PDB file of C-alpha atoms in Angstrom:
ATOM      1  CA  MET A   1       0.000   0.000   0.000  1.00 73.00           C
ATOM      2  CA  THR A   2       1.120   3.503  -0.700  1.00 81.00           C
ATOM      3  CA  ARG A   3       1.341   6.109   2.028  1.00 86.00           C
ATOM      4  CA  ARG A   4      -1.799   7.734   0.682  1.00 85.00           C
ATOM      5  CA  ASP A   5      -3.659   4.407   0.848  1.00 82.00           C
ATOM      6  CA  LEU A   6      -2.553   3.891   4.458  1.00 83.00           C
ATOM      7  CA  ILE A   7      -3.688   7.377   5.464  1.00 88.00           C
ATOM      8  CA  HIS A   8      -7.019   6.784   3.742  1.00 87.00           C
ATOM      9  CA  LYS A   9      -7.395   3.398   5.420  1.00 88.00           C
ATOM     10  CA  TRP A  10      -6.800   4.684   8.962  1.00 89.00           C
ATOM     11  CA  LEU A  11      -8.935   7.751   8.366  1.00 92.00           C
ATOM     12  CA  ILE A  12     -11.826   5.440   7.473  1.00 92.00           C
ATOM     13  CA  TYR A  13     -11.157   3.366  10.607  1.00 93.00           C
ATOM     14  CA  ALA A  14     -11.182   6.574  12.681  1.00 93.00           C
ATOM     15  CA  LEU A  15     -14.491   7.567  11.097  1.00 93.00           C
ATOM     16  CA  GLY A  16     -15.811   4.095  11.940  1.00 93.00           C
ATOM     17  CA  LEU A  17     -14.774   4.658  15.552  1.00 94.00           C
ATOM     18  CA  LEU A  18     -16.746   7.903  15.750  1.00 95.00           C
ATOM     19  CA  PRO A  19     -20.267   6.366  16.010  1.00 95.00           C
ATOM     20  CA  VAL A  20     -18.957   3.805  18.498  1.00 95.00           C
ATOM     21  CA  TRP A  21     -17.564   6.587  20.668  1.00 95.00           C
ATOM     22  CA  VAL A  22     -20.773   8.634  20.407  1.00 95.00           C
ATOM     23  CA  LEU A  23     -22.757   5.594  21.555  1.00 94.00           C
ATOM     24  CA  ASP A  24     -20.262   4.881  24.339  1.00 92.00           C
ATOM     25  CA  ALA A  25     -19.909   8.431  25.627  1.00 93.00           C
ATOM     26  CA  TYR A  26     -23.227  10.132  24.999  1.00 93.00           C
ATOM     27  CA  ILE A  27     -26.117   7.814  24.189  1.00 94.00           C
ATOM     28  CA  LEU A  28     -25.777   4.605  26.223  1.00 92.00           C
ATOM     29  CA  PRO A  29     -24.834   6.313  29.534  1.00 92.00           C
ATOM     30  CA  ARG A  30     -28.161   8.144  29.397  1.00 93.00           C
ATOM     31  CA  TYR A  31     -30.036   4.836  29.325  1.00 91.00           C
ATOM     32  CA  PRO A  32     -28.233   2.500  31.733  1.00 90.00           C
ATOM     33  CA  ILE A  33     -29.687  -0.918  32.356  1.00 90.00           C
ATOM     34  CA  GLY A  34     -29.594  -1.652  36.063  1.00 87.00           C
ATOM     35  CA  GLY A  35     -27.266   1.309  36.520  1.00 88.00           C
ATOM     36  CA  ILE A  36     -24.731  -0.226  34.114  1.00 91.00           C
ATOM     37  CA  SER A  37     -23.405   1.241  30.864  1.00 91.00           C
ATOM     38  CA  PRO A  38     -21.398  -0.869  28.416  1.00 93.00           C
ATOM     39  CA  MET A  39     -17.784  -0.278  27.356  1.00 93.00           C
ATOM     40  CA  LEU A  40     -17.646  -0.174  23.560  1.00 95.00           C
ATOM     41  CA  LEU A  41     -14.171   1.205  22.879  1.00 94.00           C
ATOM     42  CA  PRO A  42     -12.390  -2.033  23.887  1.00 95.00           C
ATOM     43  CA  LEU A  43     -14.692  -3.888  21.486  1.00 96.00           C
ATOM     44  CA  ALA A  44     -13.572  -1.606  18.666  1.00 96.00           C
ATOM     45  CA  VAL A  45      -9.928  -2.355  19.470  1.00 96.00           C
ATOM     46  CA  ALA A  46     -10.710  -6.074  19.503  1.00 95.00           C
ATOM     47  CA  ALA A  47     -12.497  -5.951  16.148  1.00 95.00           C
ATOM     48  CA  VAL A  48      -9.738  -4.028  14.376  1.00 95.00           C
ATOM     49  CA  ALA A  49      -6.995  -6.145  15.966  1.00 94.00           C
ATOM     50  CA  VAL A  50      -8.722  -9.350  14.829  1.00 94.00           C
ATOM     51  CA  LEU A  51      -9.175  -8.005  11.310  1.00 93.00           C
ATOM     52  CA  GLU A  52      -5.803  -6.294  10.845  1.00 91.00           C
ATOM     53  CA  GLY A  53      -3.387  -8.237  13.044  1.00 90.00           C
ATOM     54  CA  ALA A  54      -0.932  -7.450  15.809  1.00 91.00           C
ATOM     55  CA  TYR A  55       0.920  -4.421  14.409  1.00 92.00           C
ATOM     56  CA  ALA A  56      -2.162  -2.576  13.260  1.00 91.00           C
ATOM     57  CA  GLY A  57      -4.032  -3.649  16.404  1.00 93.00           C
ATOM     58  CA  THR A  58      -1.285  -2.101  18.508  1.00 94.00           C
ATOM     59  CA  GLY A  59      -1.475   1.189  16.644  1.00 94.00           C
ATOM     60  CA  PHE A  60      -5.261   1.316  16.705  1.00 94.00           C
ATOM     61  CA  GLY A  61      -5.284   0.363  20.395  1.00 94.00           C
ATOM     62  CA  LEU A  62      -2.806   3.148  21.107  1.00 95.00           C
ATOM     63  CA  GLY A  63      -5.019   5.657  19.313  1.00 94.00           C
ATOM     64  CA  VAL A  64      -8.201   4.439  21.008  1.00 94.00           C
ATOM     65  CA  GLY A  65      -6.506   4.433  24.421  1.00 93.00           C
ATOM     66  CA  LEU A  66      -5.294   7.986  23.885  1.00 93.00           C
ATOM     67  CA  TRP A  67      -8.757   9.069  22.728  1.00 92.00           C
ATOM     68  CA  TRP A  68     -10.323   7.321  25.741  1.00 90.00           C
ATOM     69  CA  GLU A  69      -7.964   9.075  28.163  1.00 91.00           C
ATOM     70  CA  LEU A  70      -8.489  12.483  26.575  1.00 90.00           C
ATOM     71  CA  THR A  71     -12.281  12.373  26.332  1.00 88.00           C
ATOM     72  CA  TYR A  72     -13.285  10.678  29.598  1.00 85.00           C
ATOM     73  CA  PRO A  73     -12.591  12.244  33.010  1.00 83.00           C
ATOM     74  CA  GLY A  74     -10.417  10.659  35.657  1.00 76.00           C
ATOM     75  CA  GLY A  75      -7.838   8.993  33.441  1.00 73.00           C
ATOM     76  CA  PHE A  76      -4.283   8.378  34.579  1.00 77.00           C
ATOM     77  CA  GLY A  77      -2.742   7.391  31.257  1.00 79.00           C
ATOM     78  CA  GLY A  78      -2.831   3.633  31.728  1.00 85.00           C
ATOM     79  CA  LEU A  79      -5.434   3.073  29.037  1.00 85.00           C
ATOM     80  CA  VAL A  80      -3.053   4.287  26.334  1.00 90.00           C
ATOM     81  CA  PHE A  81      -0.577   1.539  27.144  1.00 92.00           C
ATOM     82  CA  GLY A  82      -3.305  -0.964  28.068  1.00 91.00           C
ATOM     83  CA  MET A  83      -5.263  -0.653  24.836  1.00 92.00           C
ATOM     84  CA  ALA A  84      -2.066  -0.798  22.755  1.00 94.00           C
ATOM     85  CA  LEU A  85      -1.033  -3.961  24.593  1.00 94.00           C
ATOM     86  CA  ALA A  86      -4.529  -5.410  24.224  1.00 93.00           C
ATOM     87  CA  GLY A  87      -4.533  -4.644  20.481  1.00 93.00           C
ATOM     88  CA  MET A  88      -1.151  -6.325  20.074  1.00 94.00           C
ATOM     89  CA  ILE A  89      -2.141  -9.432  22.035  1.00 93.00           C
ATOM     90  CA  MET A  90      -5.554  -9.803  20.384  1.00 93.00           C
ATOM     91  CA  GLY A  91      -4.088  -9.250  16.930  1.00 91.00           C
ATOM     92  CA  ALA A  92      -1.410 -11.876  17.500  1.00 92.00           C
ATOM     93  CA  VAL A  93      -3.848 -14.359  19.031  1.00 92.00           C
ATOM     94  CA  SER A  94      -6.288 -13.940  16.149  1.00 88.00           C
ATOM     95  CA  GLN A  95      -3.536 -14.302  13.559  1.00 84.00           C
ATOM     96  CA  TYR A  96      -1.859 -17.369  15.011  1.00 87.00           C
ATOM     97  CA  ALA A  97      -4.259 -19.176  17.353  1.00 86.00           C
ATOM     98  CA  LEU A  98      -7.819 -18.160  16.440  1.00 84.00           C
ATOM     99  CA  SER A  99      -9.451 -17.349  13.148  1.00 81.00           C
ATOM    100  CA  GLN A 100      -9.919 -13.809  11.939  1.00 84.00           C
ATOM    101  CA  SER A 101     -13.694 -14.132  12.195  1.00 87.00           C
ATOM    102  CA  PHE A 102     -16.586 -13.214  14.466  1.00 92.00           C
ATOM    103  CA  PRO A 103     -15.955 -16.083  16.933  1.00 92.00           C
ATOM    104  CA  GLY A 104     -12.339 -14.944  17.215  1.00 92.00           C
ATOM    105  CA  CYS A 105     -13.508 -11.385  17.784  1.00 93.00           C
ATOM    106  CA  LEU A 106     -15.977 -12.554  20.436  1.00 94.00           C
ATOM    107  CA  ILE A 107     -13.250 -14.443  22.303  1.00 94.00           C
ATOM    108  CA  CYS A 108     -10.849 -11.495  22.091  1.00 94.00           C
ATOM    109  CA  SER A 109     -13.574  -9.074  23.180  1.00 95.00           C
ATOM    110  CA  ALA A 110     -14.378 -11.257  26.175  1.00 95.00           C
ATOM    111  CA  GLY A 111     -10.691 -11.351  27.036  1.00 94.00           C
ATOM    112  CA  VAL A 112     -10.152  -7.603  26.959  1.00 94.00           C
ATOM    113  CA  LEU A 113     -13.411  -6.853  28.789  1.00 95.00           C
ATOM    114  CA  GLY A 114     -12.577  -9.479  31.415  1.00 95.00           C
ATOM    115  CA  ALA A 115      -9.119  -8.003  31.893  1.00 94.00           C
ATOM    116  CA  LEU A 116     -10.468  -4.461  32.257  1.00 91.00           C
ATOM    117  CA  ASP A 117     -13.196  -5.463  34.694  1.00 92.00           C
ATOM    118  CA  GLY A 118     -10.767  -7.681  36.580  1.00 92.00           C
ATOM    119  CA  LEU A 119      -8.381  -4.753  36.982  1.00 90.00           C
ATOM    120  CA  ARG A 120     -11.224  -2.546  38.182  1.00 88.00           C
ATOM    121  CA  VAL A 121     -12.291  -5.150  40.740  1.00 92.00           C
ATOM    122  CA  ALA A 122      -8.689  -5.553  41.914  1.00 92.00           C
ATOM    123  CA  GLN A 123      -8.314  -1.787  42.231  1.00 88.00           C
ATOM    124  CA  GLY A 124     -11.564  -1.599  44.213  1.00 90.00           C
ATOM    125  CA  LEU A 125     -10.313  -4.291  46.565  1.00 91.00           C
ATOM    126  CA  LEU A 126      -6.900  -2.645  46.998  1.00 92.00           C
ATOM    127  CA  VAL A 127      -8.297   0.770  47.901  1.00 90.00           C
ATOM    128  CA  HIS A 128     -11.160  -0.760  49.908  1.00 87.00           C
ATOM    129  CA  THR A 129     -13.898   0.764  47.764  1.00 85.00           C
ATOM    130  CA  ALA A 130     -16.216  -2.151  48.436  1.00 87.00           C
ATOM    131  CA  GLN A 131     -16.252  -5.854  49.187  1.00 90.00           C
ATOM    132  CA  LEU A 132     -15.785  -8.417  46.431  1.00 91.00           C
ATOM    133  CA  PRO A 133     -19.494  -9.363  46.082  1.00 89.00           C
ATOM    134  CA  ALA A 134     -20.465  -5.714  45.605  1.00 90.00           C
ATOM    135  CA  LEU A 135     -17.730  -5.148  43.036  1.00 88.00           C
ATOM    136  CA  LEU A 136     -18.746  -8.275  41.138  1.00 90.00           C
ATOM    137  CA  GLN A 137     -22.378  -7.121  41.114  1.00 90.00           C
ATOM    138  CA  VAL A 138     -21.187  -4.262  38.901  1.00 90.00           C
ATOM    139  CA  ALA A 139     -18.383  -5.963  36.958  1.00 91.00           C
ATOM    140  CA  VAL A 140     -20.257  -9.067  35.773  1.00 93.00           C
ATOM    141  CA  PRO A 141     -23.312  -7.239  34.360  1.00 93.00           C
ATOM    142  CA  GLU A 142     -21.026  -4.639  32.755  1.00 93.00           C
ATOM    143  CA  PHE A 143     -19.008  -7.421  31.125  1.00 95.00           C
ATOM    144  CA  LEU A 144     -22.127  -9.151  29.787  1.00 94.00           C
ATOM    145  CA  TYR A 145     -23.840  -5.932  28.690  1.00 94.00           C
ATOM    146  CA  SER A 146     -20.695  -4.860  26.838  1.00 94.00           C
ATOM    147  CA  LEU A 147     -20.250  -8.259  25.206  1.00 95.00           C
ATOM    148  CA  ILE A 148     -23.785  -8.069  23.774  1.00 95.00           C
ATOM    149  CA  TRP A 149     -22.597  -5.172  21.586  1.00 95.00           C
ATOM    150  CA  THR A 150     -19.832  -7.242  19.949  1.00 95.00           C
ATOM    151  CA  PRO A 151     -21.848  -8.293  16.847  1.00 96.00           C
ATOM    152  CA  LEU A 152     -22.717  -4.684  15.992  1.00 96.00           C
ATOM    153  CA  ILE A 153     -19.127  -3.487  16.471  1.00 96.00           C
ATOM    154  CA  TRP A 154     -17.813  -6.470  14.466  1.00 95.00           C
ATOM    155  CA  LEU A 155     -20.172  -5.779  11.560  1.00 95.00           C
ATOM    156  CA  LEU A 156     -19.236  -2.100  11.506  1.00 95.00           C
ATOM    157  CA  PHE A 157     -15.485  -2.685  11.443  1.00 94.00           C
ATOM    158  CA  ARG A 158     -15.742  -5.647   9.084  1.00 93.00           C
ATOM    159  CA  ALA A 159     -17.561  -3.333   6.656  1.00 93.00           C
ATOM    160  CA  VAL A 160     -14.788  -0.776   7.095  1.00 92.00           C
ATOM    161  CA  TYR A 161     -12.197  -3.520   6.566  1.00 92.00           C
ATOM    162  CA  HIS A 162     -13.818  -4.535   3.290  1.00 89.00           C
ATOM    163  CA  ARG A 163     -14.117  -0.872   2.261  1.00 86.00           C
ATOM    164  CA  VAL A 164     -10.401  -0.238   2.706  1.00 85.00           C
ATOM    165  CA  GLY A 165      -9.311  -3.255   0.706  1.00 71.00           C
ATOM    166  CA  GLY A 166      -9.231  -6.112   3.206  1.00 67.00           C
ATOM    167  CA  THR A 167      -9.482  -9.696   2.075  1.00 57.00           C
ATOM    168  CA  LYS A 168     -12.665 -11.725   2.364  1.00 50.00           C
ATOM    169  CA  LEU A 169     -13.210 -13.129   5.856  1.00 53.00           C
ATOM    170  CA  ALA A 170     -15.710 -15.585   7.302  1.00 47.00           C
TER     171      ALA A 170
END
């Protein structure tokens, strides 16, 4: 690919991220189910990492992590590194161990959501925010509610992938 093609490709991916971010930041928090809002940005990283592989997943994860830190209050910078690492791991796992398909994306999405919620539960336990059962009453529904959005995110980024010249996938 030429430099112009690469710029075009990642611009289209960034435009594909825009509706996901609007849903994540502005629409879904207004209508929580049981007080829980889903996390959609990690699903976007998972979808792109599964479709594009480890290197591109790392770059996209870095960009999404930076965007997440800049647009949501209370960040400490860890999401930039965390999403880049998640993109790299999910891209490598999908390239070498799983298939680059929806089931692979679902497994990778579950992995990244589980890791994020696990870290939040661990942080809550370390700073004595609440007891484990109370933390799990938030983390488990958030995990499941977020995972329900995986098919929509997958279809969106698979369409983008095909638009920017990706190969046919299952």
